[in-house]
XYZ file of C-alpha atoms in Angstrom:
435
model
C 25.486 11.203 -29.020
C 28.423 14.287 -28.861
C 28.432 15.994 -31.794
C 24.634 17.072 -31.004
C 25.388 18.228 -27.178
C 27.739 20.443 -28.943
C 24.687 22.418 -30.196
C 23.719 23.374 -27.166
C 25.902 26.417 -26.784
C 25.283 27.759 -30.224
C 21.718 26.822 -30.770
C 22.500 27.306 -34.743
C 22.727 24.796 -37.512
C 26.946 24.998 -38.442
C 28.950 23.566 -41.054
C 31.126 20.980 -39.162
C 35.407 22.115 -39.315
C 35.772 17.703 -39.008
C 35.040 17.460 -42.456
C 36.700 20.369 -44.243
C 38.487 17.756 -47.097
C 35.055 17.974 -48.430
C 34.771 19.234 -51.603
C 34.033 23.076 -51.175
C 30.122 22.699 -52.329
C 29.415 20.234 -49.737
C 28.996 20.916 -46.054
C 28.064 19.112 -43.019
C 24.984 21.664 -41.227
C 22.796 20.930 -37.836
C 19.476 22.251 -37.961
C 16.125 21.708 -36.054
C 12.887 21.584 -36.959
C 11.771 24.406 -38.861
C 7.219 23.258 -39.122
C 5.673 20.100 -37.646
C 3.920 18.944 -40.477
C 1.013 16.015 -38.655
C 1.559 14.395 -35.602
C -1.173 11.870 -33.877
C -1.703 13.091 -30.830
C -1.045 15.940 -28.471
C -2.248 16.572 -24.746
C -2.745 19.891 -24.881
C -5.648 21.743 -26.917
C -5.703 23.449 -30.012
C -6.309 26.705 -29.259
C -2.923 26.850 -26.456
C 0.634 25.782 -27.326
C 0.979 24.431 -24.197
C 2.199 20.597 -24.511
C 1.529 20.787 -28.092
C 3.193 19.411 -31.041
C 4.217 23.034 -32.243
C 6.891 23.213 -29.428
C 8.825 20.739 -31.357
C 10.100 23.650 -33.529
C 13.708 25.552 -32.626
C 16.172 24.878 -30.583
C 15.470 23.674 -27.482
C 13.241 25.401 -24.282
C 14.177 23.302 -21.323
C 17.381 20.991 -21.935
C 18.570 20.340 -20.224
C 17.020 20.583 -17.666
C 14.619 17.597 -16.560
C 10.675 17.818 -15.586
C 7.444 18.344 -16.359
C 6.997 21.623 -18.986
C 4.496 23.311 -20.901
C 6.731 24.177 -23.688
C 7.726 20.724 -24.639
C 5.441 18.418 -27.066
C 3.426 15.598 -24.878
C 0.692 12.764 -25.818
C -2.036 11.310 -24.614
C -0.082 8.079 -23.856
C 1.938 6.571 -21.063
C 1.697 3.069 -19.929
C -0.715 -0.009 -20.480
C -3.859 1.693 -19.163
C -4.659 2.866 -22.269
C -4.428 -0.451 -23.703
C -6.646 -2.138 -20.646
C -9.595 0.825 -20.915
C -13.009 -0.599 -21.742
C -11.875 1.853 -24.748
C -9.391 0.187 -26.198
C -9.645 -0.670 -30.239
C -8.524 -3.640 -31.389
C -6.370 -4.581 -34.525
C -8.411 -6.051 -36.915
C -5.419 -8.029 -38.624
C -3.398 -8.748 -35.361
C -1.630 -11.073 -38.063
C 0.046 -7.704 -39.594
C 1.121 -5.750 -36.247
C 4.888 -5.630 -36.158
C 6.905 -7.020 -33.742
C 7.246 -3.325 -31.652
C 4.501 -1.329 -32.836
C 3.621 2.218 -32.800
C 1.017 3.605 -31.209
C 1.664 7.651 -31.778
C 3.744 9.255 -34.872
C 4.799 12.690 -35.579
C 6.307 14.297 -38.537
C 8.801 17.618 -38.712
C 10.191 19.207 -41.780
C 13.666 21.054 -42.105
C 14.238 24.272 -43.786
C 17.345 22.457 -46.020
C 17.351 18.634 -47.153
C 20.467 16.816 -46.958
C 21.784 13.356 -46.554
C 21.067 12.300 -43.138
C 24.280 11.820 -40.423
C 22.200 11.837 -37.401
C 19.209 12.212 -35.491
C 19.438 13.504 -32.012
C 15.477 13.432 -30.160
C 16.190 16.479 -26.776
C 13.879 13.993 -24.378
C 13.179 15.870 -21.149
C 10.868 14.148 -18.975
C 10.371 10.297 -18.910
C 12.734 9.656 -22.332
C 12.783 6.408 -24.139
C 9.655 5.785 -26.306
C 11.139 6.066 -29.621
C 11.131 3.381 -31.741
C 10.926 4.807 -35.079
C 12.929 6.976 -37.461
C 11.584 7.813 -41.238
C 13.062 9.741 -44.134
C 10.639 10.835 -46.769
C 12.640 10.688 -49.854
C 12.259 11.454 -53.014
C 9.278 9.203 -53.918
C 8.556 7.161 -50.757
C 9.564 6.617 -46.804
C 12.661 4.906 -46.011
C 13.465 3.711 -42.438
C 16.787 5.027 -40.920
C 16.117 3.386 -37.103
C 14.537 1.058 -35.344
C 14.215 -0.388 -31.896
C 12.631 -1.772 -28.810
C 11.095 1.257 -26.118
C 12.705 1.451 -23.294
C 12.449 3.186 -19.844
C 15.470 5.615 -19.297
C 14.955 6.527 -16.229
C 14.299 10.216 -14.489
C 16.883 12.151 -16.546
C 17.337 14.078 -19.246
C 19.037 12.721 -23.037
C 19.590 13.365 -26.223
C 18.694 10.559 -27.799
C 21.040 9.753 -31.203
C 20.936 5.828 -32.019
C 23.617 4.937 -35.427
C 21.058 5.546 -37.935
C 21.276 4.318 -41.643
C 22.679 6.238 -44.302
C 20.483 6.876 -47.240
C 21.887 7.738 -50.774
C 19.750 10.474 -51.159
C 18.926 14.004 -49.542
C 15.617 14.565 -47.111
C 14.207 17.382 -44.923
C 11.424 15.118 -43.711
C 11.515 12.962 -40.722
C 9.004 11.153 -39.275
C 9.640 9.896 -35.482
C 6.664 6.477 -33.725
C 6.548 5.768 -30.638
C 5.845 3.320 -28.281
C 4.976 4.892 -24.722
C 4.086 1.237 -22.873
C 7.128 0.993 -20.588
C 6.584 4.969 -19.333
C 5.751 5.282 -15.604
C 4.128 8.869 -17.171
C 3.450 10.804 -20.196
C 7.093 11.195 -22.172
C 8.496 14.995 -23.212
C 10.318 16.406 -26.252
C 11.852 19.095 -26.644
C 13.590 19.575 -29.550
C 14.584 17.214 -32.604
C 17.839 18.116 -34.610
C 18.997 16.671 -38.320
C 22.638 17.078 -38.871
C 23.103 15.527 -42.349
C 25.958 16.132 -45.039
C 24.497 19.407 -48.094
C 24.216 17.681 -51.444
C 27.495 18.700 -53.623
C 26.963 20.656 -56.693
C 23.077 20.749 -56.182
C 22.557 23.408 -59.560
C 24.575 20.555 -61.973
C 22.667 17.964 -60.701
C 18.944 20.121 -61.562
C 20.076 21.103 -64.823
C 21.187 17.205 -65.606
C 18.138 16.049 -64.450
C 15.239 14.572 -66.607
C 12.257 13.941 -65.958
C 11.770 11.209 -68.654
C 14.433 8.612 -66.602
C 11.660 7.940 -64.477
C 9.537 6.572 -66.975
C 11.981 5.184 -69.983
C 15.075 2.312 -69.668
C 17.788 2.926 -71.729
C 17.504 0.275 -74.646
C 20.195 -1.026 -76.593
C 21.134 -0.221 -79.361
C 21.038 -2.816 -81.943
C 22.477 -1.936 -86.281
C 19.476 -2.259 -88.359
C 19.589 -5.494 -89.915
C 21.716 -7.725 -87.476
C 19.184 -9.164 -85.730
C 17.197 -10.885 -88.831
C 20.728 -11.652 -90.213
C 21.208 -14.270 -86.619
C 17.708 -15.346 -86.942
C 18.609 -16.319 -89.940
C 22.366 -17.834 -89.651
C 20.832 -20.407 -86.858
C 17.858 -21.799 -88.901
C 15.519 -20.848 -85.940
C 13.048 -20.403 -88.954
C 13.100 -23.726 -89.845
C 12.745 -25.248 -86.532
C 9.882 -24.008 -86.001
C 7.031 -26.199 -84.866
C 3.286 -25.531 -83.499
C 2.976 -24.306 -79.726
C 1.464 -27.010 -77.800
C -1.829 -25.981 -75.847
C -1.438 -26.486 -72.414
C -4.514 -27.768 -70.643
C -5.876 -26.291 -67.112
C -4.813 -29.121 -64.752
C -1.219 -28.034 -66.226
C -1.610 -24.418 -65.925
C -2.496 -25.231 -62.270
C 0.606 -26.948 -61.726
C 2.696 -24.160 -63.596
C 5.164 -22.823 -59.913
C 7.482 -25.014 -58.182
C 6.060 -28.542 -55.854
C 4.341 -28.196 -53.395
C 4.383 -31.357 -52.337
C 1.927 -33.069 -50.229
C 0.553 -29.670 -49.505
C -0.931 -29.216 -53.369
C -3.527 -32.519 -52.276
C -4.698 -30.001 -49.217
C -8.614 -28.911 -50.490
C -8.930 -25.662 -51.262
C -10.565 -24.890 -48.116
C -7.906 -26.515 -45.962
C -5.762 -24.021 -47.527
C -7.528 -20.799 -47.519
C -8.045 -21.324 -43.218
C -4.480 -21.512 -43.183
C -4.295 -18.791 -45.015
C -6.518 -16.520 -43.266
C -3.792 -16.807 -40.374
C -1.247 -14.652 -42.796
C -0.347 -11.216 -43.100
C -0.853 -8.922 -45.907
C 2.400 -8.843 -47.339
C 2.690 -13.498 -46.543
C -0.820 -13.509 -48.458
C 1.066 -11.436 -51.970
C 3.891 -13.795 -51.772
C 1.639 -16.442 -51.708
C 0.228 -15.386 -54.867
C 3.635 -14.987 -57.054
C 3.685 -18.806 -55.971
C 1.823 -20.257 -58.885
C -1.470 -20.129 -60.294
C -3.278 -22.099 -57.987
C -2.421 -20.567 -54.968
C -2.801 -17.329 -56.572
C -6.595 -17.933 -57.930
C -6.513 -18.489 -53.484
C -4.854 -15.731 -51.793
C -6.966 -13.000 -54.049
C -9.952 -15.195 -52.867
C -12.746 -12.819 -50.766
C -13.150 -14.779 -48.133
C -9.469 -13.544 -47.193
C -10.023 -9.860 -47.265
C -13.485 -9.565 -45.023
C -10.506 -7.412 -42.296
C -8.394 -5.610 -43.475
C -5.759 -3.708 -41.726
C -3.188 -1.339 -43.462
C -1.844 1.023 -40.988
C 1.204 -1.254 -40.315
C 1.955 -0.194 -44.392
C 1.206 3.226 -43.936
C 4.713 4.345 -45.642
C 4.533 2.435 -49.224
C 0.027 2.452 -49.461
C -0.470 4.349 -52.268
C -3.313 4.527 -54.505
C -2.800 1.703 -56.382
C -3.299 -0.222 -53.757
C -6.991 0.228 -53.227
C -7.623 -0.692 -57.323
C -6.044 -3.647 -56.438
C -7.513 -4.850 -53.278
C -11.401 -3.227 -54.460
C -11.215 -6.205 -56.587
C -10.972 -8.810 -53.650
C -12.874 -7.272 -50.369
C -16.369 -8.315 -52.304
C -17.101 -8.759 -48.140
C -14.910 -6.957 -46.920
C -16.239 -5.851 -43.025
C -13.248 -4.120 -41.622
C -10.983 -1.703 -42.939
C -7.816 0.537 -41.719
C -6.498 3.337 -43.185
C -4.930 5.161 -40.142
C -1.954 7.165 -40.731
C -1.926 6.291 -44.369
C -1.850 8.545 -47.719
C 0.761 11.547 -46.436
C 2.385 13.514 -48.898
C -0.347 12.570 -51.567
C 0.519 9.158 -51.326
C -3.280 8.014 -51.824
C -5.489 10.663 -53.529
C -9.788 10.848 -52.452
C -10.402 9.858 -55.834
C -9.123 6.473 -55.468
C -11.039 6.580 -51.830
C -14.307 7.158 -53.138
C -14.242 4.687 -55.944
C -13.058 2.048 -53.587
C -15.753 2.412 -50.845
C -18.335 2.500 -54.112
C -17.260 -0.800 -55.454
C -16.253 -2.521 -51.828
C -17.903 -0.590 -49.040
C -21.365 -1.645 -49.062
C -20.839 -4.423 -46.379
C -18.522 -2.801 -44.371
C -19.356 -2.329 -40.174
C -15.858 -1.050 -38.902
C -14.020 1.927 -40.688
C -11.215 3.616 -39.416
C -9.375 6.808 -41.382
C -7.382 8.320 -38.351
C -5.091 11.215 -39.574
C -5.820 10.489 -43.409
C -5.277 13.437 -45.154
C -7.231 12.138 -48.285
C -9.940 12.381 -46.207
C -12.209 15.247 -47.465
C -15.958 15.617 -48.345
C -16.085 13.264 -51.022
C -14.863 10.895 -48.613
C -17.883 11.490 -45.816
C -20.178 11.807 -48.380
C -19.142 8.292 -50.059
C -19.279 6.774 -46.959
C -22.510 7.894 -46.001
C -23.253 6.706 -49.374
C -22.568 3.206 -49.768
C -21.325 1.841 -45.915
C -25.496 1.918 -44.324
C -24.264 -0.429 -41.753
C -21.176 0.827 -39.986
C -20.860 0.576 -36.519
C -17.358 1.908 -35.719
C -16.368 4.772 -37.440
C -12.850 6.440 -36.467
C -11.896 9.735 -38.106
C -9.093 11.134 -35.607
C -7.191 14.263 -36.487
C -9.448 14.231 -39.864
C -9.057 18.692 -40.208
C -9.872 18.577 -44.107
C -13.804 18.577 -43.858
C -16.625 21.042 -43.037
C -20.065 18.962 -44.519
C -19.808 16.268 -40.650
C -23.690 16.909 -40.450
C -23.856 14.258 -43.120
C -22.773 11.637 -40.642
C -25.926 11.855 -39.240
C -27.500 9.951 -41.665
C -25.571 6.956 -39.991
C -28.076 5.233 -38.063
C -26.301 1.754 -36.144
C -22.984 3.355 -35.169
C -21.627 2.231 -31.977
C -18.178 3.943 -31.631
C -17.303 7.373 -32.791
C -14.134 8.921 -33.273
C -13.684 12.531 -33.940
C -11.068 13.801 -31.710
C -9.227 16.493 -33.160
C -11.201 17.354 -36.309
C -13.578 20.635 -36.989
C -16.964 19.441 -36.495
C -18.956 22.002 -35.341
C -21.472 21.353 -32.346
C -24.530 21.325 -33.686
C -23.487 19.065 -36.115
C -21.599 16.254 -33.331
C -25.219 16.866 -31.772
C -26.833 15.899 -34.200
C -25.188 12.816 -35.280
C -25.410 11.245 -31.698
C -29.410 11.448 -31.749
C -29.382 9.585 -34.877
C -27.471 6.915 -33.345
C -28.980 6.085 -30.596
C -27.152 2.563 -29.642
C -23.541 5.188 -29.294
C -21.499 3.561 -26.300
C -18.217 5.413 -27.623
C -17.898 8.870 -28.389
C -14.101 10.025 -28.651
């Protein structure tokens, strides 16, 4: 934390003298946020800079002063009142929830990619809500740090927790927050990334081959050597007819399950419905019997993938579509960042698995475009809840007026027009919650 505070005097990234023994082409630099890539909520308005996420760009504006400053980034909630409000939204799959749930996030990028050594968050009002720090690697998100929320008192601080050392450079960080212990809104002034620049970048790029991503190196076998070994072992003389396993024996393949195997399928399914998505996937790997049960459509009436936003890709939707014949509730919020999910796969998923949907949440999903909106309207006639918070890639909002059974509609931070909003409200006389 001390090294981070040293930048207050210079407010620029620099080379650290303590690392003078490093290679000449590798240096330690400190840099502030260049761009705010994404965020879940902000207290400020889209037409103002006060209390908005974009105030995280650049060096601190107010630190080390403590107080409520409009030049800071402020999110929309604090304490427990949000969870106690009548409009509180319950999780579709509570068993998926982390021990430390996240309520908000902000994603920021820096000018240069580095191997992260330190992340410092400048908190100038009600500090203590940060619970996770993620880094975007070459193809996936990597968790650098996770911790419990706290209320650190009425004092400013530079929060710099010990982070995991990773062997891939990054220029994009994602911070997650839980505000339940705060007496009032938290305010962030800046984020600093300290790290080591990759050495010999030019050489690494020149030696890189995309073919290494798709091919595995195979051992070189001398021609005729394998055949000679087979003949020498007389394996060709001991070939017997393969035995065909009966269906009962096929089901028993895998580790022994003891008395649990004697339970009727209905009882096992009743147990499995309390499992989270990851545990269901592991059950499917036990044996053929468990794979069949863990893939039963009755277990996939409600799906919440928001806790797995960092690893959910398009292929996940392809695999789930085979199991979601009775799907009623789906939460894809926060998923699909950096093209991890394409709208084409979402449209196909809704086409094959969305006819029974009554609840759909796609908050902060960049894959939601006009084609996805039309797919929702064309397939999910019985929707009662539709949440599309912070979806900014759509323009044909008026098509949602074809839905007539909505009770909850959340279009916070969208570019919907007044006429489209009025049309949707008129079409849904049973609407109870509107954001």
